[in-house]
Structures are given as structure tokens and as C-alpha cells.
XYZ file of C-alpha atoms in Angstrom:
518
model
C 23.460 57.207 -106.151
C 26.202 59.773 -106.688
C 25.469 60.976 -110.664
C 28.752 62.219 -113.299
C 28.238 63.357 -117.027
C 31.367 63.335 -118.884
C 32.180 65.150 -121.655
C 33.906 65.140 -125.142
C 35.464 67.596 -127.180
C 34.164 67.336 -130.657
C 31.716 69.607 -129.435
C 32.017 71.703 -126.333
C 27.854 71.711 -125.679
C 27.997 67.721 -126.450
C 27.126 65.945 -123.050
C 28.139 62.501 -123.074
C 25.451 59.911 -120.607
C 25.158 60.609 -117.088
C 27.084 57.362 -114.897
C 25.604 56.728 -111.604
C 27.725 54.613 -109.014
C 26.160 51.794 -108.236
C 27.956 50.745 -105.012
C 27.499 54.058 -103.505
C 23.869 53.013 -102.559
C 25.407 49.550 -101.611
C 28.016 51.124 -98.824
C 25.758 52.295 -97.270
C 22.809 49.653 -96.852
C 22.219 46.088 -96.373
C 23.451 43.778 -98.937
C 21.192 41.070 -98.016
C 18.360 43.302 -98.322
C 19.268 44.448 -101.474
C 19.692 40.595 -102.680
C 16.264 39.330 -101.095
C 14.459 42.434 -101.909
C 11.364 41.518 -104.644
C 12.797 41.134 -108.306
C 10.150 41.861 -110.849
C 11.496 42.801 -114.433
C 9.635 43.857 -117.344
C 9.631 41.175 -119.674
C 9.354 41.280 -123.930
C 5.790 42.553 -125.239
C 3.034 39.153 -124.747
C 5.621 36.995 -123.589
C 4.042 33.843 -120.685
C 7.301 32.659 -118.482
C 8.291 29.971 -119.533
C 10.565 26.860 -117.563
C 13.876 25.968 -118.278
C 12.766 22.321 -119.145
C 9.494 23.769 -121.071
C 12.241 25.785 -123.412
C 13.978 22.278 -123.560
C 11.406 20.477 -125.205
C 10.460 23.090 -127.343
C 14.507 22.945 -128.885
C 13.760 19.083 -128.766
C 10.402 19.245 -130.817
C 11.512 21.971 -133.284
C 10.909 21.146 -137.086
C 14.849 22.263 -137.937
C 16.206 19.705 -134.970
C 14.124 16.951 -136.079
C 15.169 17.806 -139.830
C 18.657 17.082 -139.019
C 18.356 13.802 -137.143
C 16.453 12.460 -140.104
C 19.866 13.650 -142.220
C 22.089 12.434 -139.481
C 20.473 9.375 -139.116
C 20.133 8.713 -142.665
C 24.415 9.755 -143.235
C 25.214 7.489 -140.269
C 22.943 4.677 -140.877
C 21.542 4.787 -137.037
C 18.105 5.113 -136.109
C 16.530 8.529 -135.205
C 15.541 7.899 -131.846
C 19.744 7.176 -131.149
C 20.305 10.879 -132.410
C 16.966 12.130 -130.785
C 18.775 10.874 -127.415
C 22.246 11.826 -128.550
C 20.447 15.747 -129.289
C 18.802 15.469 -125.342
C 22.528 14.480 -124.303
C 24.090 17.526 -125.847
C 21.040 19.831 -124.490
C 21.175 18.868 -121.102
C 24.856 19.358 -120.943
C 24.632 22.687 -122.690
C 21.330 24.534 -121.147
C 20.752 26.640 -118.267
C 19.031 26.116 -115.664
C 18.268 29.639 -114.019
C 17.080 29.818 -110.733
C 16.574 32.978 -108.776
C 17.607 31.762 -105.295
C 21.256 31.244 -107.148
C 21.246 34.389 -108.639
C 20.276 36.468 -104.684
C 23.436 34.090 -103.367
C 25.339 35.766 -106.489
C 23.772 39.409 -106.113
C 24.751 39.329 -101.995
C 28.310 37.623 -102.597
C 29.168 39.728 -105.063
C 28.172 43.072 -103.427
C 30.864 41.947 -100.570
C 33.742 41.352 -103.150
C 33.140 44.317 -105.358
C 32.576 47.044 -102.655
C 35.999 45.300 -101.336
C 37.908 45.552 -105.177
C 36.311 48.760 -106.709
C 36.039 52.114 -105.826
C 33.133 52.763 -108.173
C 31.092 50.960 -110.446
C 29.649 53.748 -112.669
C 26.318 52.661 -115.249
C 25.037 55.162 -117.570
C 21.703 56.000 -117.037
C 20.213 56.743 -119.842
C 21.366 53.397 -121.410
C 19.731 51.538 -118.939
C 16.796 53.089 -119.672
C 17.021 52.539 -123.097
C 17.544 48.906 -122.607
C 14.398 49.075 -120.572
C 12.451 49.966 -123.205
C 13.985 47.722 -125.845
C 13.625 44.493 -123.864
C 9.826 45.173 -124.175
C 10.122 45.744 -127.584
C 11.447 43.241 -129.123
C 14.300 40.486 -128.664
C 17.625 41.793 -127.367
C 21.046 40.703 -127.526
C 23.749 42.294 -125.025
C 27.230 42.445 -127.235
C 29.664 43.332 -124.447
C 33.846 44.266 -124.570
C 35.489 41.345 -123.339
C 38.748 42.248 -121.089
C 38.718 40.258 -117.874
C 36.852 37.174 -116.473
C 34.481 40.335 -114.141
C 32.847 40.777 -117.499
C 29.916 38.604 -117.179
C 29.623 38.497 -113.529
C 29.877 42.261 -113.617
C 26.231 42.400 -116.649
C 24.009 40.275 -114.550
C 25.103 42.137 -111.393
C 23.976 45.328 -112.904
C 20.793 44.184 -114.533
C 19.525 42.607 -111.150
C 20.275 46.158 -109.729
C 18.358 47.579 -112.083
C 15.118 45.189 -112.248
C 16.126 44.192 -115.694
C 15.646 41.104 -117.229
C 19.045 38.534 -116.304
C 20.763 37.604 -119.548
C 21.160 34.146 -120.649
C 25.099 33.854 -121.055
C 26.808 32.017 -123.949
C 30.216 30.641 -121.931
C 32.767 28.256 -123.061
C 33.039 24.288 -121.682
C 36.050 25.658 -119.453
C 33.960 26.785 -116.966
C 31.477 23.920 -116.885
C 34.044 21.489 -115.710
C 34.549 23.520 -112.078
C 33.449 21.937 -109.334
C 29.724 23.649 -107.554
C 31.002 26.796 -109.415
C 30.228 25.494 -113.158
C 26.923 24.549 -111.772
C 25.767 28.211 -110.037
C 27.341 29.657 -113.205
C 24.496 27.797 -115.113
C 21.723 28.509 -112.356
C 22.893 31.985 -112.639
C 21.535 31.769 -116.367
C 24.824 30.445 -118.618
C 24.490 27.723 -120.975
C 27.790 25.892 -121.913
C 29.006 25.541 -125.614
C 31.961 24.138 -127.374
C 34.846 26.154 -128.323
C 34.776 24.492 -131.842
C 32.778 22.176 -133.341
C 34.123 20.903 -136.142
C 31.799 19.280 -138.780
C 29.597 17.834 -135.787
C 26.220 18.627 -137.678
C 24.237 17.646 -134.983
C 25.838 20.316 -132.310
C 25.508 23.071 -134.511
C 21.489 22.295 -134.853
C 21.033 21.646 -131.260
C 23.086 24.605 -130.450
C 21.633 27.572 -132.984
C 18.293 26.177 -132.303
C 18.592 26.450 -128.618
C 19.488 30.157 -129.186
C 17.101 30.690 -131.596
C 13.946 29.701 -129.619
C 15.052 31.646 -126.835
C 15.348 34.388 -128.772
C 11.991 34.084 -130.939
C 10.004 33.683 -127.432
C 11.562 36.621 -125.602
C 12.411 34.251 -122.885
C 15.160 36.600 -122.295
C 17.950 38.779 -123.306
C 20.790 36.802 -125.183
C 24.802 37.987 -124.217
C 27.779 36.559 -125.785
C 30.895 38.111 -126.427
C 31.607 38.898 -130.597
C 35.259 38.965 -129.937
C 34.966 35.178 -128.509
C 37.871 35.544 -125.573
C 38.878 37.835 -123.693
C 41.789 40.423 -125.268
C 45.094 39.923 -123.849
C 46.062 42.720 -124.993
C 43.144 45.097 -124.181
C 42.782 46.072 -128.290
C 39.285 44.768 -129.800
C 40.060 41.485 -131.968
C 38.106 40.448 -134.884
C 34.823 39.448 -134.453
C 33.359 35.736 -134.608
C 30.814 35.902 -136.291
C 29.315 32.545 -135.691
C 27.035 33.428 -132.964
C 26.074 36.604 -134.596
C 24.453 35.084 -137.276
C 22.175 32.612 -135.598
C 20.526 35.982 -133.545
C 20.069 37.135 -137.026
C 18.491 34.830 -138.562
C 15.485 34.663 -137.024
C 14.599 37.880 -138.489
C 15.584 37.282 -142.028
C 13.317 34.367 -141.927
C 10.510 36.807 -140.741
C 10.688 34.529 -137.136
C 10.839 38.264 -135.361
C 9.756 41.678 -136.314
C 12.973 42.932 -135.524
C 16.496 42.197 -133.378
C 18.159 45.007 -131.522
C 22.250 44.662 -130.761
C 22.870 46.029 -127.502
C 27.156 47.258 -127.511
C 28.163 47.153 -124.094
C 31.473 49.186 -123.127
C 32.955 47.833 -120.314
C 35.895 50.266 -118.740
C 38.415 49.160 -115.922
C 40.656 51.517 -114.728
C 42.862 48.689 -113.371
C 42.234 44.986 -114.742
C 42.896 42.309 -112.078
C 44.664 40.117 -114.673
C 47.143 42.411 -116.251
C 50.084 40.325 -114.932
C 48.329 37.125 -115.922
C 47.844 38.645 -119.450
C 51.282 39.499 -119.896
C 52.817 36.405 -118.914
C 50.453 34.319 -121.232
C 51.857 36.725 -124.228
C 55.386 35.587 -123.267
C 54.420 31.769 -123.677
C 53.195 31.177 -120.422
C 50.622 28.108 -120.726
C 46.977 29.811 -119.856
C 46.275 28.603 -116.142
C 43.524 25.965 -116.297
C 39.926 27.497 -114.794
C 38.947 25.923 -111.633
C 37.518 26.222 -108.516
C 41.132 25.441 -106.280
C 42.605 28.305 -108.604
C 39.837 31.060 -107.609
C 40.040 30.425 -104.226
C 43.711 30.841 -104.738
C 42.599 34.518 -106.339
C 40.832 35.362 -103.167
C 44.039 37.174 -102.466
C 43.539 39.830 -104.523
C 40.644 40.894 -102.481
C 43.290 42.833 -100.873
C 44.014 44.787 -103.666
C 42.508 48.332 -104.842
C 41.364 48.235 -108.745
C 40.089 51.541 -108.985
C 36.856 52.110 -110.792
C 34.756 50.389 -113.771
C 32.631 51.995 -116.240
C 30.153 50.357 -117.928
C 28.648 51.889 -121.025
C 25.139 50.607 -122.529
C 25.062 51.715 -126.016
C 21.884 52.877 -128.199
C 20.338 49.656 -129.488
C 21.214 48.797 -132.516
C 17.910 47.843 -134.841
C 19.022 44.858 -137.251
C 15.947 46.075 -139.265
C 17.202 49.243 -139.708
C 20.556 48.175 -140.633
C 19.544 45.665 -143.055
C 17.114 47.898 -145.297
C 18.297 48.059 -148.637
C 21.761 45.918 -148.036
C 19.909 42.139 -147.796
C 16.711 40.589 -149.433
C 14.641 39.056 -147.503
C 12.496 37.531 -149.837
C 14.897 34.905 -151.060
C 13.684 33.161 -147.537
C 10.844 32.276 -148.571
C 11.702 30.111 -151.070
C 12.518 27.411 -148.853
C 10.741 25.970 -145.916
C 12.071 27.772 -142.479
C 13.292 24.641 -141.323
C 15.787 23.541 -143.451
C 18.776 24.782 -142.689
C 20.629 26.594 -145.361
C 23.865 28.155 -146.036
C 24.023 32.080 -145.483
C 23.812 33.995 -148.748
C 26.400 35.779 -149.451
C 25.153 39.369 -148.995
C 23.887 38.345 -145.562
C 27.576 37.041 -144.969
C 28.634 40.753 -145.955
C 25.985 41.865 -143.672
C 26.792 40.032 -140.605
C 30.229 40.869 -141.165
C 29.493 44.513 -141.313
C 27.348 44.320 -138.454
C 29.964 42.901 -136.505
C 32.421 45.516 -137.150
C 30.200 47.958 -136.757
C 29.211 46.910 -133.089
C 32.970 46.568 -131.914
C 33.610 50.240 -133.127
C 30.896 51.648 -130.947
C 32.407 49.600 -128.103
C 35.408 50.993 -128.326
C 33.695 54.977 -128.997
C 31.875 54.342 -125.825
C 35.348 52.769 -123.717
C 35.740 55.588 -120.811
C 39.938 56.101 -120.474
C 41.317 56.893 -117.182
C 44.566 59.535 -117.104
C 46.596 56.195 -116.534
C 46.342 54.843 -120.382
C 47.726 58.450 -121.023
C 50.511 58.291 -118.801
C 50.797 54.429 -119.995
C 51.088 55.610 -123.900
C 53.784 58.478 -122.299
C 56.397 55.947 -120.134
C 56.175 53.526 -123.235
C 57.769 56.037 -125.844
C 60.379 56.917 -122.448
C 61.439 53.265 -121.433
C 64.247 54.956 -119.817
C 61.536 57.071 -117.106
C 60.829 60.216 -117.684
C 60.535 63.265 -114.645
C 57.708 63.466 -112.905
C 57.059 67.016 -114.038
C 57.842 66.425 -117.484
C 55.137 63.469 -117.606
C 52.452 65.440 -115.906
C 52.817 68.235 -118.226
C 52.776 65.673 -121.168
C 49.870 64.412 -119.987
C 47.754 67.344 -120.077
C 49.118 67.999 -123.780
C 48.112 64.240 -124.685
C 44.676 64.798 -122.453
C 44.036 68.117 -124.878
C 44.691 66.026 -128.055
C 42.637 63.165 -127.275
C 39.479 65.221 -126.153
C 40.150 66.709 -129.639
C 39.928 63.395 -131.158
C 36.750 62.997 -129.188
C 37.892 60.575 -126.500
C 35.601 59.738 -123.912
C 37.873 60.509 -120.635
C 37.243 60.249 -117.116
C 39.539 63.097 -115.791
C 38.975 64.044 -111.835
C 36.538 67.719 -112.317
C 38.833 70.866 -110.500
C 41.460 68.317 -109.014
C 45.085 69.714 -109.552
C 47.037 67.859 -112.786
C 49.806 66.681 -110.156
C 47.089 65.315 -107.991
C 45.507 63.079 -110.750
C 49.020 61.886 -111.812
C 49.889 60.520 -108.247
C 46.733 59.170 -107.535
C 47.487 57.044 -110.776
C 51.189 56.007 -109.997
C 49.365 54.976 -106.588
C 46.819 53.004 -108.246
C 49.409 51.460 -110.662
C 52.369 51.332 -108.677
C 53.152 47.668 -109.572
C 53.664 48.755 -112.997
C 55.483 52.648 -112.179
C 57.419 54.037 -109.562
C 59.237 57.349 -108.638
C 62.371 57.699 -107.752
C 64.168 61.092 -107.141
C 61.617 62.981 -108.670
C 62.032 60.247 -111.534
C 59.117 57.749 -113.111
C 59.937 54.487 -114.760
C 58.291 51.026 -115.407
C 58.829 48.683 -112.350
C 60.540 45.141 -112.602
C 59.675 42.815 -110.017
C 62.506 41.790 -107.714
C 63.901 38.342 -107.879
C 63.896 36.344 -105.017
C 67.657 35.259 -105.850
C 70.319 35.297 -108.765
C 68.244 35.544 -111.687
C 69.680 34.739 -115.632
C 70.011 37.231 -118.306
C 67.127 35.810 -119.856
C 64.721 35.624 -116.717
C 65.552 39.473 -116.117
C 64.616 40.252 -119.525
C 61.585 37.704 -119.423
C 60.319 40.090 -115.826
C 61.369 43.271 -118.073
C 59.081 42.007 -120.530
C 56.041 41.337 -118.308
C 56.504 45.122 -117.032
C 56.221 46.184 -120.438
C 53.502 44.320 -121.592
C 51.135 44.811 -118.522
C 51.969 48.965 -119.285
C 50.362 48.380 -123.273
C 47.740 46.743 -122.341
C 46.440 50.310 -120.866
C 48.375 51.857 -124.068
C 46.572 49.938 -126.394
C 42.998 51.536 -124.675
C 43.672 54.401 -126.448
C 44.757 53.297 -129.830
C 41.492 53.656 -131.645
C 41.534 57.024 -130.600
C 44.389 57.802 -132.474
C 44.767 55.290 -135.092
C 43.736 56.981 -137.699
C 45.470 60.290 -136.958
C 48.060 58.148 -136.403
C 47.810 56.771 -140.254
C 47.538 60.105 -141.390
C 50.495 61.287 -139.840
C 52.819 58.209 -141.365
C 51.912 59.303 -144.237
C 52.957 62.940 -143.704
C 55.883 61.743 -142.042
C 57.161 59.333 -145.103
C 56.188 62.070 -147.960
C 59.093 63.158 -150.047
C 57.906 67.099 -149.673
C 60.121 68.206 -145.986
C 57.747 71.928 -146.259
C 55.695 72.020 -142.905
C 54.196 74.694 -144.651
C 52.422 72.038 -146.805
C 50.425 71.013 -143.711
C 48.806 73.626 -142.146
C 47.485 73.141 -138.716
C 49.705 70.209 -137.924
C 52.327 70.559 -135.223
C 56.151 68.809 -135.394
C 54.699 67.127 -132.410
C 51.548 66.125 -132.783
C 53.324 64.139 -136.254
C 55.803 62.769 -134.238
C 53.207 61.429 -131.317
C 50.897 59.819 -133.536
C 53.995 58.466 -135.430
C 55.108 56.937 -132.312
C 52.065 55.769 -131.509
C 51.189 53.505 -134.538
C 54.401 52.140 -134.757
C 54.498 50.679 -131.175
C 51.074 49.594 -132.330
C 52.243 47.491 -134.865
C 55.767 46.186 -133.383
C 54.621 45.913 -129.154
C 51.298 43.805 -129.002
């Protein structure tokens, strides 16, 4: 597997993880090898296999379920073996049921499509290493980005590469209700929850105590996504936090030794639904998932999406984290089954933790040259020259290293080289015309209104900031710094030494299409 270190600028001898390409190995041998061949991962320290219907009846049996029913039972005036069945309902609806044989059919299917969409998919190295170790450790939980429906297929592909244990996926109802697909998805190792669930006390316990025992046994590592949806607009939303503190608890209740919080960076250099994004920020109803729709999407199988880059981050001990900031002793004051209220510095905690874990997400999100040139044509709606955006690029490449981005820029290609290859990549969103680029508008099939060519010049725009807003943490806070500068009564430059008239006026630019263009 072809190996690339990339580097960043906060410190010239600072080598960022090496990325191996993982579909270089599979171009060039047999994908139904590679899913047949023998799948043994390392599994967490003393932990037997156990079945999907053995983890079943271990929710079903738990002292916190059957605490619950008794409540239930006692607020609805029904008797406890109604909710005891009403409980089985909800698990069998919501649990996995992982079955290798589904997940070789997944590992050979999607070797075809991705060699077919991607030129690369690039893993770091020594983060998969480090997960490695960690999953032997003690219990994990994979925190990934969340920009495009690939996410989850995209972690399990990568872990089966690498002989690493397959997650157990947290996904919403959406996907349970399409037809053969909703059922692979959950032999492939996803269990199906609610998007809300509203006072339904009885969910809630089935639910967290599902999680929890899988997480207390080691079956196997946990992933859910903290942001909850996918972005539309490619910037990290807040956190849920719902999720993140049932993985927690079990170690505040001294369940667990310790938790570690795997942040997963997940890159795309072009995301397959940056039209479909656009359009849904413009009002367009969300398309319902189902199984006619993807194999309506089978068309873009003839499209190129560049490369992905996927980032494992250093584990994250909740131990660690929690020294000092939450007493644990106030657990045992109560019996471990009965289910309590969060304090309120554990609240704080989880709320920091959260935080925390989307930041080094977005410190570990590898930008291609296009969110530069993206963040360039968006402050020029009018199209700039070719020349004069390549040579802006490399200025806006310069100051983002120096904010300690994490780029992927081509080693000893020529500037004008990466540029075009990027236009090509991207040419549904920028063109050139006599030596001229601007932001394409699709062409109408006929006589279009004033307000449908300003709905298409709309979609154009908002498909270019979704790769804009990829580079906004970089330089946010620059960016805040520089308002500031910018709105001060003093007008002496001198006053700010080391600060260029450009460098304000970018970062001024920058924050306030931040705050007034999704």
C-alpha cells in the first residue's frame, strides 16, 4: 500500500501520521479473496464471544430494565409481564443481528463501488494501530465526522481491512424501514433507534441498557455520530449529547475501569451529495431513504469523487479526562440500578467532553486545494482569472499551513497543475472561460422564472460553501481577531505589528460569510 505523511506548519520538523491507500492493494488483487479471506480480530482483554440473542437476554434480565417495568407497570396500572413483552418488542426491533457472511457480501460489494467512485482511500497508520491496542484495553467508542451517508459504510469497510473488531452502529429508524437493505444494514452490525423519544420511559431503559451491556462486556466497539445527522453544510454542529452519556456512565458507576473516545476525521475531497445538500438548505423536502431511491443513485457510479481521508485520532481516556472535574463517589450512594438523573458536574463534563471530541475532528479534517479555491471564488462571485486565483491560492495555502492546517497539497506538482486538476474534479461547481473562473449554474431545460434562476444560482453557491466552510475552523479565530482589529477606533497599522492589510481583510471576509452564507 502506497504510504504519504503530511505535514503542518506550526512546526517545520512536526510530521503529521503516515496515510496508506487502502484501494491501492485492492486494484490490484482479488476482491473476493480479500472478502473470504480468514477474519480474526483481537478482541477486549478476557472477553468469551458472545451471540447476538445471548446479549439480548442479558439487556432483558438486567436489574435497571426490570427496575423500570416494576415503575412502568406500577404508573400504568398493567402487569409486568405486558411491559416485560412490550421491552422484548422494542429490543428485537432495535438490535443487531451481526453476521459475518453479510458483512464478506458488504466487504466484496463495496470494494467494486469504491475502487469505481474514489481515487484513494487514505487511513493513517499509526491510528489504526493505536486503535489496535485500545480495543484490547478497554471498551471503545468510535466518534466519527458525519458529512455524507459513505460515513458508516466507509468505518466498517476499513476495520474489516484491517482485522479490527466491526463496530456496532447506532443508526436512525429511517434506514430500518428499506426493503432487504435495512435488514443487511443490521447483519452488518447496526442497531436501529428512535430519532426522539419523548417521555417514553421504557425506550430510554431498553435503549441505554442495550448500549451499556455491550459496552461493559467488550462485545465490541460502540460508533455513533455526536453531531446526530449528517452536516449540510459541512461545519461541525453541536453535539447531542444523549448518547454520550450512556458510554459514560458505565464508568462513573465503576461498571469499567476506563472508556476511551475514539475521534474519527473523515475527509472527502468531493462529497457525492453536495447538490442534494444544497437543495435541502433551499427548502427542498429531504428525499425519503429507500431502497428504489439508491438504486436510482447507482448513477453516480459514473462519477469521479476524488479521494477520502480518514483520520483515527489518539484515544481519548474518559479516566483521564474526568480526574479532578467529577466525583465519583457520589455513585455509590445509590444502588447501580436505579436510574438517576446526571449530576450536574457530570452534565458539565459530558458537555465538555463533547466539545472537546468535535474540535479534534475538525484538527485532524485533511483539506484538499479545492476548499481554498472554494473560500477564493466565494469572496469573487463575479469569477476571478485563472492566474489571479492560482496565485491566491498559494498565498491562502501559506496562511493556512501557518494556522496549522492539515493540507493535502500534490508534493513537487506545479501550482497551475493542482488548480486544474481541481476545476476538473469540481467542474459542476467552476468553469473557465477565456482564461476566466466562475461558479457554474446549471442550464435550464427551457424558459426558466426569475425566481427559478436565482433558486439554481443559489444551489451553485451553496454546494461551493459547503467546501468553504471545511476550512472555517482554521481561521475562525484569526478571523475573530481580525474583526476586532478591523472595528477598533485606532486607523495606525503601526499598532499591529506583524499583521498585513490583507491578511485583516481575508479573515474579515471570511467570518462574515461565515455568519451571513450557511
Amino acid at each position: 500500500m502506497a504510504s504519504k505523511t503530511l505535514y503542518s506548519q506550526r512546526d517545520p520538523m512536526l510530521k503529521r501520521d503516515g496515510f496508506e491507500d487502502i484501494l491501492e492493494e485492492r486494484r490490484n488483487s482479488s476482491d473476493l479473496k480479500y472478502a473470504l479471506r480468514c477474519y480474526a480480530p483481537v478482541l477486549y482483554k478476557g472477553v468469551t464471544p458472545c451471540k447476538a440473542n445471548m446479549l439480548k437476554n442479558i439487556v432483558l434480565q438486567s436489574d435497571q430494565l426490570h427496575y423500570v417495568i416494576n415503575q412502568v407497570s406500577q404508573e400504568s396500572g398493567e402487569a409486568p409481564d405486558i411491559i416485560q413483552e412490550e421491552a422484548s418488542v422494542i429490543l428485537e426491533e432495535m438490535a443487531h443481528r451481526l453476521q459475518i457472511s453479510t458483512v464478506r457480501f458488504f466487504a466484496f460489494a463495496l470494494s467494486k463501488a469504491f475502487k469505481t467512485l474514489f481515487q484513494h482511500v487514505c487511513v493513517n497508520e499509526e491510528g489504526i494501530q493505536r486503535l489496535q491496542q485500545a480495543i484490547q484495553e478497554h471498551p471503545v467508542v468510535l466518534l466519527p465526522s458525519h458529512r455524507s451517508y459513505m460515513d458508516f459504510l466507509l468505518m466498517s469497510y476499513i476495520l474489516y481491512t484491517y482485522d479490527l473488531a466491526l463496530p456496532v452502529i447506532a443508526a436512525g429508524m429511517d434506514f430500518m424501514g428499506m426493503k432487504f437493505v435495512g435488514e443487511m444494514l443490521r447483519m452488518s452490525g447496526a442497531f436501529f433507534i428512535r430519532r426522539s423519544f419523548g417521555g417514553d420511559k421504557l425506550y430510554w431503559a431498553v435503549f441505554s441498557e442495550y448500549v451499556k451491556t455491550m459496552l461493559r462486556n467488550g462485545f465490541a466497539p460502540i460508533e455513533f455520530f455526536l453531531e446526530g445527522t449528517r452536516s449540510r453544510t459541512c461545519k461541525s454542529l453541536t453535539p447531542k449529547l444523549g448518547l454520550l452519556n450512556i458510554v459514560i456512565e458505565p464508568f462513573f458507576k465503576g461498571e469499567v475501569f476506563d472508556v476511551n473516545l475514539v475521534p474519527v476525521s473523515i475527509s472527502y475531497e468531493r462529497i457525492l451529495e453536495e447538490s442534494l445538500y444544497a437543495r435541502e438548505l433551499l427548502g427542498v423536502p429531504k428525499p425519503k431513504e429507500s431502497t428504489s431511491g439508491l438504486l436510482k443513485a447507482r448513477r453516480i457510479l459514473s462519477e469521479d469523487y476524488g479521494s477520502i481521508h480518514v483520520y483515527f485520532g489518539q484515544p481519548v481516556s474518559v479516566r483521564s479526562l474526568a480526574q479532578g472535574k467529577v466525583n465519583r463517589s457520589t455513585y455509590n450512594l445509590f444502588p447501580r440500578h436505579i436510574p438517576r438523573k446526571p449530576m450536574e458536574e457530570t452534565q458539565s463534563f459530558v458537555n465538555d467532553t463533547a466539545y472537546r471530541i468535535v474540535r479534534l475532528q475538525e484538527d485532524n479534517m485533511v483539506l484538499k486545494p479545492w476548499v481554498l479555491m472554494a473560500s477564493l471564488l466565494l469572496q469573487n462571485l463575479e469569477g476571478l482569472e485563472l492566474s489571479v486565483l492560482t496565485e491566491q491560492t498559494v498565498w491562502l495555502r501559506g496562511l493556512a499551513l501557518s494556522y496549522a492546517a492539515f493540507l493535502d497539497w500534490p508534493d513537487h506538482a506545479p501550482t497551475a497543475k493542482v488548480v486544474s486538476s481541481s476545476l476538473a474534479l469540481h467542474r459542476g461547481l467552476a468553469c473557465v472561460s477565456g482564461g476566466r473562473v466562475s461558479l457554474v449554474v446549471g442550464e435550464p431545460l427551457g424558459p426558466v422564472t426569475p425566481e427559478e434562476a436565482l433558486f439554481n444560482r443559489a444551489v451553485s453557491v451553496l454546494s461551493c460553501a459547503s467546501y468553504r466552510n471545511q476550512v472555517l475552523h482554521v481561521f475562525l479565530r484569526p478571523a475573530m481577531l481580525a474583526v476586532a482589529m478591523h472595528t477598533a477606533a485606532s486607523s495606525k497599522k503601526s499598532e499591529w505589528p506583524g499583521c498585513r492589510p490583507t491578511l485583516i481583510s481575508f479573515n474579515n471576509n471570511i467570518l462574515s460569510m461565515h455568519l451571513f452564507l450557511w
